[in-house]
PDB file of C-alpha atoms in Angstrom:
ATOM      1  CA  UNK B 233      67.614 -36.383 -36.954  1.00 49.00           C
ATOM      2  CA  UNK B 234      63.788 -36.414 -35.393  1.00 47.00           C
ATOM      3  CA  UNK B 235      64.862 -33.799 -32.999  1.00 48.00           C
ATOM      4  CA  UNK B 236      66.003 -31.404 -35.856  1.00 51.00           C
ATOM      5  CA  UNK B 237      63.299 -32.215 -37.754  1.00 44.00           C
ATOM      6  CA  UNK B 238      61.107 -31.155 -34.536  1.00 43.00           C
ATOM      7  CA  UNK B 239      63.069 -27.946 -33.829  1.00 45.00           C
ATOM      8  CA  UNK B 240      62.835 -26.883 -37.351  1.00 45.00           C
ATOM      9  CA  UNK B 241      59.033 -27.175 -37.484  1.00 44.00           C
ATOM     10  CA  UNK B 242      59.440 -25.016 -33.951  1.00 47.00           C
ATOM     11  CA  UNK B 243      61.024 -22.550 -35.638  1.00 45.00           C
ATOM     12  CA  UNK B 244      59.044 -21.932 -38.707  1.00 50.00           C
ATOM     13  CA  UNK B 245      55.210 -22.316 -37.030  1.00 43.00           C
ATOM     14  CA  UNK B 246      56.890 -19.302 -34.213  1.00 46.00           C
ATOM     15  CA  UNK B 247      57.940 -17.562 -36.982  1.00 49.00           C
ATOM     16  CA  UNK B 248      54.808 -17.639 -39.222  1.00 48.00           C
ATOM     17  CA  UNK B 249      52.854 -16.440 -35.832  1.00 44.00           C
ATOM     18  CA  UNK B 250      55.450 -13.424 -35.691  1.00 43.00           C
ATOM     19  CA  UNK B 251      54.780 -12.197 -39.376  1.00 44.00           C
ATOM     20  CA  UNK B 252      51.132 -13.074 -38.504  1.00 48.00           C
ATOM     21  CA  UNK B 253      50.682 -10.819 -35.890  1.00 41.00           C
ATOM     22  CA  UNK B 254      53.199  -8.084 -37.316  1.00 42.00           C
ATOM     23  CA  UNK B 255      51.310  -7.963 -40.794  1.00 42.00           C
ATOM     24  CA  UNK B 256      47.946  -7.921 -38.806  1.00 42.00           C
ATOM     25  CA  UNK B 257      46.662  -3.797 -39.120  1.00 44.00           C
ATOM     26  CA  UNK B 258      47.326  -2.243 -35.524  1.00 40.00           C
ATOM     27  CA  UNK B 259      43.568  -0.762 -34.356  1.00 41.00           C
ATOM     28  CA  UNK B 260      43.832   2.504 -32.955  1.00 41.00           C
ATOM     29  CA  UNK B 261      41.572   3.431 -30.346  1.00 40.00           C
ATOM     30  CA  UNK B 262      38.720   5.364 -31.081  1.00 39.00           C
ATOM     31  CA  UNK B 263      38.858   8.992 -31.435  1.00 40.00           C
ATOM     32  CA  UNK B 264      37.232  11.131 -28.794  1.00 36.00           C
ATOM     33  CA  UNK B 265      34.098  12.606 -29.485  1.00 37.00           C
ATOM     34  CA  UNK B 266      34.327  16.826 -29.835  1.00 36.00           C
ATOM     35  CA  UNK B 267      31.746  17.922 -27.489  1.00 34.00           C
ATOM     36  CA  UNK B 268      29.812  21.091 -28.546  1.00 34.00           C
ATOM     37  CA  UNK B 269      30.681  23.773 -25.718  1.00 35.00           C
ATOM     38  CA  UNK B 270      27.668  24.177 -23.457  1.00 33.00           C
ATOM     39  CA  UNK B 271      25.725  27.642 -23.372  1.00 42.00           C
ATOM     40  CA  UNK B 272      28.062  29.777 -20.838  1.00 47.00           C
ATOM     41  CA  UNK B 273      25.897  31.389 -18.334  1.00 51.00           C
ATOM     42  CA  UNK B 274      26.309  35.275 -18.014  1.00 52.00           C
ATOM     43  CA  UNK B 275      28.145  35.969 -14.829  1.00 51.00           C
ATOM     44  CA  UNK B 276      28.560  39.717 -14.705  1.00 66.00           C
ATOM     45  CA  UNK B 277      25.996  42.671 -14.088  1.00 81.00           C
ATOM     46  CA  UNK B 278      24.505  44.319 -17.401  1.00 89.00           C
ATOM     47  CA  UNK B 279      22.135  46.936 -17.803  1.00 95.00           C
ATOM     48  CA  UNK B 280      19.457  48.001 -20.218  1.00 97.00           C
ATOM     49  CA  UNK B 281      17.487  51.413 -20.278  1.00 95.00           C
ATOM     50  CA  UNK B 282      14.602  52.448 -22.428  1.00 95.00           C
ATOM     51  CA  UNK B 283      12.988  55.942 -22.668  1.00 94.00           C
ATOM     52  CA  UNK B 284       9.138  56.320 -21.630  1.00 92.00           C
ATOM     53  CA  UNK B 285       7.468  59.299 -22.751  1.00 93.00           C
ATOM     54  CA  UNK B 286       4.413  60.149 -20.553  1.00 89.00           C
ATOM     55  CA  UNK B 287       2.027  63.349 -19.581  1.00 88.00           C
ATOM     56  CA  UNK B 288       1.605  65.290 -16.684  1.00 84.00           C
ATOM     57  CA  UNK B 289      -1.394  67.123 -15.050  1.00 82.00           C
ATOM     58  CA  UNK B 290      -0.847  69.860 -17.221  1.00 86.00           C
ATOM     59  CA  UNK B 291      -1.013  67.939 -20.329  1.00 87.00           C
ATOM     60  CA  UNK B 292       2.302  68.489 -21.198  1.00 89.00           C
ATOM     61  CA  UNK B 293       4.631  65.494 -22.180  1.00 92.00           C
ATOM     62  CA  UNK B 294       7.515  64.363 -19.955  1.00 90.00           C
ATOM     63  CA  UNK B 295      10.548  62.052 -20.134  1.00 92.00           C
ATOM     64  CA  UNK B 296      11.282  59.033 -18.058  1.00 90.00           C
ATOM     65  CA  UNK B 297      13.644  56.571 -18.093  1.00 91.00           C
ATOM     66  CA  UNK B 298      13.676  53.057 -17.120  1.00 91.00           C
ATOM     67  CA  UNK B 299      16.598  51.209 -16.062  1.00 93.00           C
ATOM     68  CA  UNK B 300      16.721  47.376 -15.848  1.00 96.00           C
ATOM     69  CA  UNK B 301      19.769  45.456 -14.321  1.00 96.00           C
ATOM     70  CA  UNK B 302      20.776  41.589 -14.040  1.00 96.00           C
ATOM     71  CA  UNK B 303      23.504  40.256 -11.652  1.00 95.00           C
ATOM     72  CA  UNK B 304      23.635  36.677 -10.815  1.00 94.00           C
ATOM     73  CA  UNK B 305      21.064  36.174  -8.128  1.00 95.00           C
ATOM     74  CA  UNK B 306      17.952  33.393  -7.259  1.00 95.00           C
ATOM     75  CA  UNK B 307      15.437  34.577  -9.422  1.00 95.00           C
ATOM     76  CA  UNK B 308      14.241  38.058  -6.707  1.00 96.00           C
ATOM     77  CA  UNK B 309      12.700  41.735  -8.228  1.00 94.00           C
ATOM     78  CA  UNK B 310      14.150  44.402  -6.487  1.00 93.00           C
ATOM     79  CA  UNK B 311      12.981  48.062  -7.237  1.00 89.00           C
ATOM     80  CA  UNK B 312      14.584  51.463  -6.303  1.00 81.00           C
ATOM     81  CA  UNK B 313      13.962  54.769  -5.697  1.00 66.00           C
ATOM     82  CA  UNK B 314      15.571  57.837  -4.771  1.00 60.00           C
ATOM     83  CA  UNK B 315      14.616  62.248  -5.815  1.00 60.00           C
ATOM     84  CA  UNK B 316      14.955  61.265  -9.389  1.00 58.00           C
ATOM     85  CA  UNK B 317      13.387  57.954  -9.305  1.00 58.00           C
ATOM     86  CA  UNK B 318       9.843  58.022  -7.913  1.00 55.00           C
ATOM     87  CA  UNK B 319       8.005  55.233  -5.774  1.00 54.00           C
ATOM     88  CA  UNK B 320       6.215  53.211  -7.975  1.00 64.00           C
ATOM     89  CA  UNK B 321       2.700  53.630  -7.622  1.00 72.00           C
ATOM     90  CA  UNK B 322       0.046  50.614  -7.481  1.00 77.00           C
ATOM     91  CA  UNK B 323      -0.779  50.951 -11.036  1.00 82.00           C
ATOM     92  CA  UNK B 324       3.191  51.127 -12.286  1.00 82.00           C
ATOM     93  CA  UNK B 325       4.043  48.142  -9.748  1.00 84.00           C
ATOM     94  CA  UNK B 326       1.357  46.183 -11.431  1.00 89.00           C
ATOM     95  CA  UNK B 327       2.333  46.663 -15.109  1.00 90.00           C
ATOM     96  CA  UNK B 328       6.093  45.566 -13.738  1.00 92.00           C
ATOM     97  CA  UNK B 329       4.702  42.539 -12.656  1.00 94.00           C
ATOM     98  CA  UNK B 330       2.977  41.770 -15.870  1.00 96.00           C
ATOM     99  CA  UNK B 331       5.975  42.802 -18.107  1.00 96.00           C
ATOM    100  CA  UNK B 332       8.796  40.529 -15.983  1.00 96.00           C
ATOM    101  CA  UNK B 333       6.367  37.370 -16.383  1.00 97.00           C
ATOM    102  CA  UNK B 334       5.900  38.138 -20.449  1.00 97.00           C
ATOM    103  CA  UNK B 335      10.133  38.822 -20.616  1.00 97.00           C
ATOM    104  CA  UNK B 336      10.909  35.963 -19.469  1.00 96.00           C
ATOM    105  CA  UNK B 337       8.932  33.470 -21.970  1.00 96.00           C
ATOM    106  CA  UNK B 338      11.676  34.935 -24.279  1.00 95.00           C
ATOM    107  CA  UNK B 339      14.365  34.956 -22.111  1.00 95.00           C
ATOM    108  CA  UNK B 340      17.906  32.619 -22.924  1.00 92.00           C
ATOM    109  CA  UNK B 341      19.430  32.794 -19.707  1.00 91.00           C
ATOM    110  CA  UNK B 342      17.580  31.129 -17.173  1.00 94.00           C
ATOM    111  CA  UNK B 343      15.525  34.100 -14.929  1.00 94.00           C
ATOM    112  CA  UNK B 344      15.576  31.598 -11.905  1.00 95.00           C
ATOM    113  CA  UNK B 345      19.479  32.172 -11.830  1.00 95.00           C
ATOM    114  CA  UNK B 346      19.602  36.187 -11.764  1.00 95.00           C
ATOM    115  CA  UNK B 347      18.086  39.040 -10.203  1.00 96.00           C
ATOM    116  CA  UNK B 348      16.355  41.926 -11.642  1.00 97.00           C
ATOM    117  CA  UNK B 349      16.752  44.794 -10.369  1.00 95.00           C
ATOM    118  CA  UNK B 350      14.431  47.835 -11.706  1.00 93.00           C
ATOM    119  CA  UNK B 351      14.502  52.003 -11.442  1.00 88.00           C
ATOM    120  CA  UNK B 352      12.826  55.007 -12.885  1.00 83.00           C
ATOM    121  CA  UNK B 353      14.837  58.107 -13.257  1.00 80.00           C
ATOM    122  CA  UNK B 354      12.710  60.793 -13.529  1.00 74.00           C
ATOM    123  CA  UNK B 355      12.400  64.368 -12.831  1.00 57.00           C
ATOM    124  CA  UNK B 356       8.562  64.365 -12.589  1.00 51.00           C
ATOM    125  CA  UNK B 357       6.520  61.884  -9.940  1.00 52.00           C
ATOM    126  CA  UNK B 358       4.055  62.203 -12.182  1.00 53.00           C
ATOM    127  CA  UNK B 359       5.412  60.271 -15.291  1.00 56.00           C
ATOM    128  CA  UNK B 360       4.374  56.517 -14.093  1.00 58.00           C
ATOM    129  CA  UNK B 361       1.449  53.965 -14.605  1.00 68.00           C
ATOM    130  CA  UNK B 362       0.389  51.345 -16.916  1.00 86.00           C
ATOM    131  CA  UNK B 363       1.651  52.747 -20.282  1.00 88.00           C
ATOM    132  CA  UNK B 364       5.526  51.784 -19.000  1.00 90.00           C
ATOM    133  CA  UNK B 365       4.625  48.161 -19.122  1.00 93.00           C
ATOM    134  CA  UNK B 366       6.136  47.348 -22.414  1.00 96.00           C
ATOM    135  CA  UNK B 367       9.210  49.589 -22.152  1.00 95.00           C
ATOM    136  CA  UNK B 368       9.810  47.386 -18.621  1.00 95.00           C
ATOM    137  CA  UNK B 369       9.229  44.434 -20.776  1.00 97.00           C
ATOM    138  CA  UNK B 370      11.370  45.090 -23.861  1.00 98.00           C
ATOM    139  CA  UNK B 371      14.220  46.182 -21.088  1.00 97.00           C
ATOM    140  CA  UNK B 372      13.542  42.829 -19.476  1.00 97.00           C
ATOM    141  CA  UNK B 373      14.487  41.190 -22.144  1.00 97.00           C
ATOM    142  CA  UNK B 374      16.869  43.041 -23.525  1.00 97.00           C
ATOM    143  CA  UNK B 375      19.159  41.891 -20.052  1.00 96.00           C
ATOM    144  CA  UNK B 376      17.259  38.498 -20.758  1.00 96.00           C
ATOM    145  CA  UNK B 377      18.817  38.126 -23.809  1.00 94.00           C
ATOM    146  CA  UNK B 378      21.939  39.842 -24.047  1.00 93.00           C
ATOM    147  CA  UNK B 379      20.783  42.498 -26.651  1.00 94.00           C
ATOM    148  CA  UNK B 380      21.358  45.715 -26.583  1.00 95.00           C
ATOM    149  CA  UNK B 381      18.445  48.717 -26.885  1.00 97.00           C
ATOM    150  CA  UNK B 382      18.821  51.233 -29.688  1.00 96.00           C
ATOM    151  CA  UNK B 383      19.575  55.008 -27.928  1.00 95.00           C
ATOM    152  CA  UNK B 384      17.068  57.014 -30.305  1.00 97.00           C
ATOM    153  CA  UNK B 385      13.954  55.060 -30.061  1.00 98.00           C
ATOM    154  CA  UNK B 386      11.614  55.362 -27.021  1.00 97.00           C
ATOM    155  CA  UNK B 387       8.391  53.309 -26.148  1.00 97.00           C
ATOM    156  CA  UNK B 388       4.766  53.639 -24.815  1.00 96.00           C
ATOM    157  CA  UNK B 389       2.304  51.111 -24.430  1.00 96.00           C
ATOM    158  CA  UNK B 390       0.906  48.824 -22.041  1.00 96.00           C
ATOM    159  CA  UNK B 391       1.724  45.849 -21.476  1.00 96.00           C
ATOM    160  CA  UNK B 392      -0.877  43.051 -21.473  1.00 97.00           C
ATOM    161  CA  UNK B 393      -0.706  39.218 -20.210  1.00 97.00           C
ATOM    162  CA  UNK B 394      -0.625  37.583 -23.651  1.00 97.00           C
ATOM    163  CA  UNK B 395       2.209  39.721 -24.612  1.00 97.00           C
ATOM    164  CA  UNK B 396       0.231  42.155 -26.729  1.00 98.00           C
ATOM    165  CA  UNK B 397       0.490  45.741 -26.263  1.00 98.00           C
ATOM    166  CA  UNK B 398      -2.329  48.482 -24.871  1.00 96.00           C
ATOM    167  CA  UNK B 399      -3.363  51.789 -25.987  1.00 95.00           C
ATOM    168  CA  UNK B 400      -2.299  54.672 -24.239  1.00 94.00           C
ATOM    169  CA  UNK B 401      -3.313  58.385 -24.323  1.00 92.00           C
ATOM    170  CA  UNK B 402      -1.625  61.573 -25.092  1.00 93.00           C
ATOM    171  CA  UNK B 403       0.112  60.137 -28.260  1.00 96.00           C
ATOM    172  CA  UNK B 404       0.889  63.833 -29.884  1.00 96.00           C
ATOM    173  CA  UNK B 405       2.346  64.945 -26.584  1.00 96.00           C
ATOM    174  CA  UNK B 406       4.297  62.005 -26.028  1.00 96.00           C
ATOM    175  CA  UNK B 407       5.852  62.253 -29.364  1.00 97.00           C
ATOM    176  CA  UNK B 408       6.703  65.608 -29.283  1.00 97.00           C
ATOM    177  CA  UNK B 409       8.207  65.157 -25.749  1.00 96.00           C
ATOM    178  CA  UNK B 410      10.289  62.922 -27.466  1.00 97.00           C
ATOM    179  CA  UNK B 411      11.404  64.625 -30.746  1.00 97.00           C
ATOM    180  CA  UNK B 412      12.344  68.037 -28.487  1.00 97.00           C
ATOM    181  CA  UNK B 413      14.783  65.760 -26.699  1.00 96.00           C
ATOM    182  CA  UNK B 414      16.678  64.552 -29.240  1.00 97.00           C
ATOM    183  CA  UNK B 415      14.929  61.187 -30.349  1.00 97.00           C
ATOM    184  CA  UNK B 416      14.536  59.849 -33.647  1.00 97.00           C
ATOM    185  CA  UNK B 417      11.785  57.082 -33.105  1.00 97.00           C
ATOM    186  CA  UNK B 418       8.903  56.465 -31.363  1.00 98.00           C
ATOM    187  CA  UNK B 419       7.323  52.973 -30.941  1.00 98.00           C
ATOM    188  CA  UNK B 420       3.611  53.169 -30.168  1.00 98.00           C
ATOM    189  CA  UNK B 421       0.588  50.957 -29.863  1.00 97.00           C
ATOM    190  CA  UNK B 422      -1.144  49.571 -33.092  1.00 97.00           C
ATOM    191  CA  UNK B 423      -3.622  52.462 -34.421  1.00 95.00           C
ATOM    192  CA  UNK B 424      -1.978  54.961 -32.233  1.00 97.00           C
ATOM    193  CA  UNK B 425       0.234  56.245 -35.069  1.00 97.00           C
ATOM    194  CA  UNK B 426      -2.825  58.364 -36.145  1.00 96.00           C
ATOM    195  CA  UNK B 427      -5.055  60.638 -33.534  1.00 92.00           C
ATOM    196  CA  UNK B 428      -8.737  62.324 -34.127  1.00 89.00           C
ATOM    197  CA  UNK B 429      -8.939  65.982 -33.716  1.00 87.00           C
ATOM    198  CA  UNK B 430     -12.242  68.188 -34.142  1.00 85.00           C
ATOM    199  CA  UNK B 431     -10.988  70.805 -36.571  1.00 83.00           C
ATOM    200  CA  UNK B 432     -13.602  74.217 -36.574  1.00 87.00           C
ATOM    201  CA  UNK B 433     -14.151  75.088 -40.615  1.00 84.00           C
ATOM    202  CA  UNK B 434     -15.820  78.466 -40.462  1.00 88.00           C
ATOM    203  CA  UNK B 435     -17.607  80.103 -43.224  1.00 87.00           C
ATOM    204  CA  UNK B 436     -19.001  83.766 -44.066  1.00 87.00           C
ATOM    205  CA  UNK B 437     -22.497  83.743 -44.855  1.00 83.00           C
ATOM    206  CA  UNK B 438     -24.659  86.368 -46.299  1.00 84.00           C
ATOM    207  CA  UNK B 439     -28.357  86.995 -46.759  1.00 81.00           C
ATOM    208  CA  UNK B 440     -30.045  90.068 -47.920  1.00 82.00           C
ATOM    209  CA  UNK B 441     -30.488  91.106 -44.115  1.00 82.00           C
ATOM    210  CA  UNK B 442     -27.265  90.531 -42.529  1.00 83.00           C
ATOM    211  CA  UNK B 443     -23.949  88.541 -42.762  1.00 84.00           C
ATOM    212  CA  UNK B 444     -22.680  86.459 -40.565  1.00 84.00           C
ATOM    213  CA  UNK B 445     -19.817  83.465 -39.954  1.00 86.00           C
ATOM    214  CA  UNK B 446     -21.189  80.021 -39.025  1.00 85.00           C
ATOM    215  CA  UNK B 447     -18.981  77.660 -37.870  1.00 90.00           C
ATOM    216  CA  UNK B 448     -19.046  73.733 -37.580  1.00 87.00           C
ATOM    217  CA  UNK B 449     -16.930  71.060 -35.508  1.00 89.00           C
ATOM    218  CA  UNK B 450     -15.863  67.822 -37.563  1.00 86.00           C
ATOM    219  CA  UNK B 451     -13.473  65.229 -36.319  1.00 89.00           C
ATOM    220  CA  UNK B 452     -10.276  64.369 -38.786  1.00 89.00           C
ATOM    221  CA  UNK B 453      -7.427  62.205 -38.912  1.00 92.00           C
ATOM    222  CA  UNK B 454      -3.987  63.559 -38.141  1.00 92.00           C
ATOM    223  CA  UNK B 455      -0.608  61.831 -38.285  1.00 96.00           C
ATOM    224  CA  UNK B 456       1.695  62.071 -35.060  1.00 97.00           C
ATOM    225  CA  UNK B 457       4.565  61.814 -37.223  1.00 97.00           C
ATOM    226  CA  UNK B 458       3.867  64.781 -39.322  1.00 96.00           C
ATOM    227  CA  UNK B 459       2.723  66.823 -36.449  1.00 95.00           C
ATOM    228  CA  UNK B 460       5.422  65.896 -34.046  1.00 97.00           C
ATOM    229  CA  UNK B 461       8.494  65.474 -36.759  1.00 97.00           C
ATOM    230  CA  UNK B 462       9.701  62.598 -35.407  1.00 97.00           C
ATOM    231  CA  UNK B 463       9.062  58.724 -37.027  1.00 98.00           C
ATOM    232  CA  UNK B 464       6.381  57.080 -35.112  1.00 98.00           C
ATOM    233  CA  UNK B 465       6.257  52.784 -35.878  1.00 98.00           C
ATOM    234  CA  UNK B 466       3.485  51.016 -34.290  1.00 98.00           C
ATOM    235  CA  UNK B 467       3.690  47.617 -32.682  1.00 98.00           C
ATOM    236  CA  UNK B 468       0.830  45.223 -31.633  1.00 97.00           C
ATOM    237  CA  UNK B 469       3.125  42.457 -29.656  1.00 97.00           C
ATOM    238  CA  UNK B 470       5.880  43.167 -27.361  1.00 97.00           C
ATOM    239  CA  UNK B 471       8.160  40.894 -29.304  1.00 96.00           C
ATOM    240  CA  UNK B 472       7.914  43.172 -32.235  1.00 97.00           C
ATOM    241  CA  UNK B 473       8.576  46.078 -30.735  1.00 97.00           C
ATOM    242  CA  UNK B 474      11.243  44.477 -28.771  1.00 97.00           C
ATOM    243  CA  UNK B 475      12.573  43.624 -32.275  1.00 96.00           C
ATOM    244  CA  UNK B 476      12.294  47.466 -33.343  1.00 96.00           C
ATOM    245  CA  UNK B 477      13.895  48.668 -30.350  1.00 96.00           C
ATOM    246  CA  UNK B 478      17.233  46.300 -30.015  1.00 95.00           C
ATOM    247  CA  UNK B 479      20.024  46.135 -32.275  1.00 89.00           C
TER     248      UNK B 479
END
């Protein structure tokens, strides 16, 4: 009798630990966190160009064109040159230098990864020197970034260490350089978008004697744009006009 009495409280204690552990909630494990995907680094070659209207001896304006491309790399400047793409002289070679080190304070891929490699097609050797500098830049970052550079807006301007941009000369020529081939826009320096000219007002003057014409010199204002036909936007930063050049 014990024995059953024994077996039976066996029976029901194993059986209350059963529906114990069977009622219990099952924990699942945790759920894996979803990991944002990191920034993938650009692997490929890409290529910006930018249009840089300049003068010649004569005074006249002239095209250029500046060509910027990245392949993966360790960070090296590499510059070409063949009959359409003149040796960079001392002052050009300079305002490259300046322009890479402003690019890449706005760059998003990492410069040290890539190499830059730089030309100037150009049908003149005497379109060159500091007033490149932000068109380099702005195609700097343009491959920097991954942007792509508006085909009817060129650029003049130096480029300057703090990232602003320098005055140039020969504005009016420049612009109308750029409007006979085909361009819309023209980005220029802050207070470049207007030019002084001395204008000669002549007037007939009589006196009881003799009559005669006396003219005067006076300097005015004149706007490139209306002059040249073609819009002319002035930028003081090279980040702006980056922003007016890329789409």
């Amino acid at each position: 009798m014990k024995a059953s009495v024994v077996l039976l409280v066996i029976v029901a204690v194993a059986a209350g630990l059963l529906l114990g552990y069977t009622a219990a909630p099952v924990k699942k494990p945790a759920a894996t966190p979803t990991l944002a995907p990191l920034p993938q680094e650009f692997d490929e070659r890409e290529q910006a160009s930018l249009v840089i209207p300049a003068v010649d001896t004569t005074g006249q304006g002239r095209l250029a064109e500046v060509v910027v491309e990245l392949e993966k790399g360790t960070g090296k400047i590499f510059v070409g040159f063949n009959e359409n793409n003149p040796v960079l002289n001392d002052e050009t070679q300079e305002s490259l230098k300046t322009a890479v080190s402003v690019a890449k304070r706005y760059a998003l891929r990492n410069p040290d990864n890539y190499d830059l490699h730089y030309s100037m097609n150009s049908h003149s050797s005497e379109v060159g020197g500091g007033s490149a500098g932000a068109a380099f830049a702005i195609a700097t970052m343009a491959v920097l970034q991954g942007r792509k550079l508006r085909n009817d807006t060129a650029v003049t301007g130096t480029v300057l260490p703090d990232g602003s941009i320098g005055r140039v000369g020969g504005v009016l020529e420049k612009a109308r350089a750029v409007k006979a081939a085909g361009f819309k826009r023209l980005v220029v320096p802050l207070g470049e978008a207007w030019i002084t000219e001395m204008r000669e007002k002549c007037e007939e003057r009589t006196t009881p004697n003799s009559a005669f014409r006396q003219c005067t010199s006076a300097p005015i204002n004149v706007s490139v744009a209306q002059q040249a036909g073609i819009e002319v936007i002035e930028a003081s930063r090279v980040l702006d006009a980056f922003e007016l050049t890329a789409r």
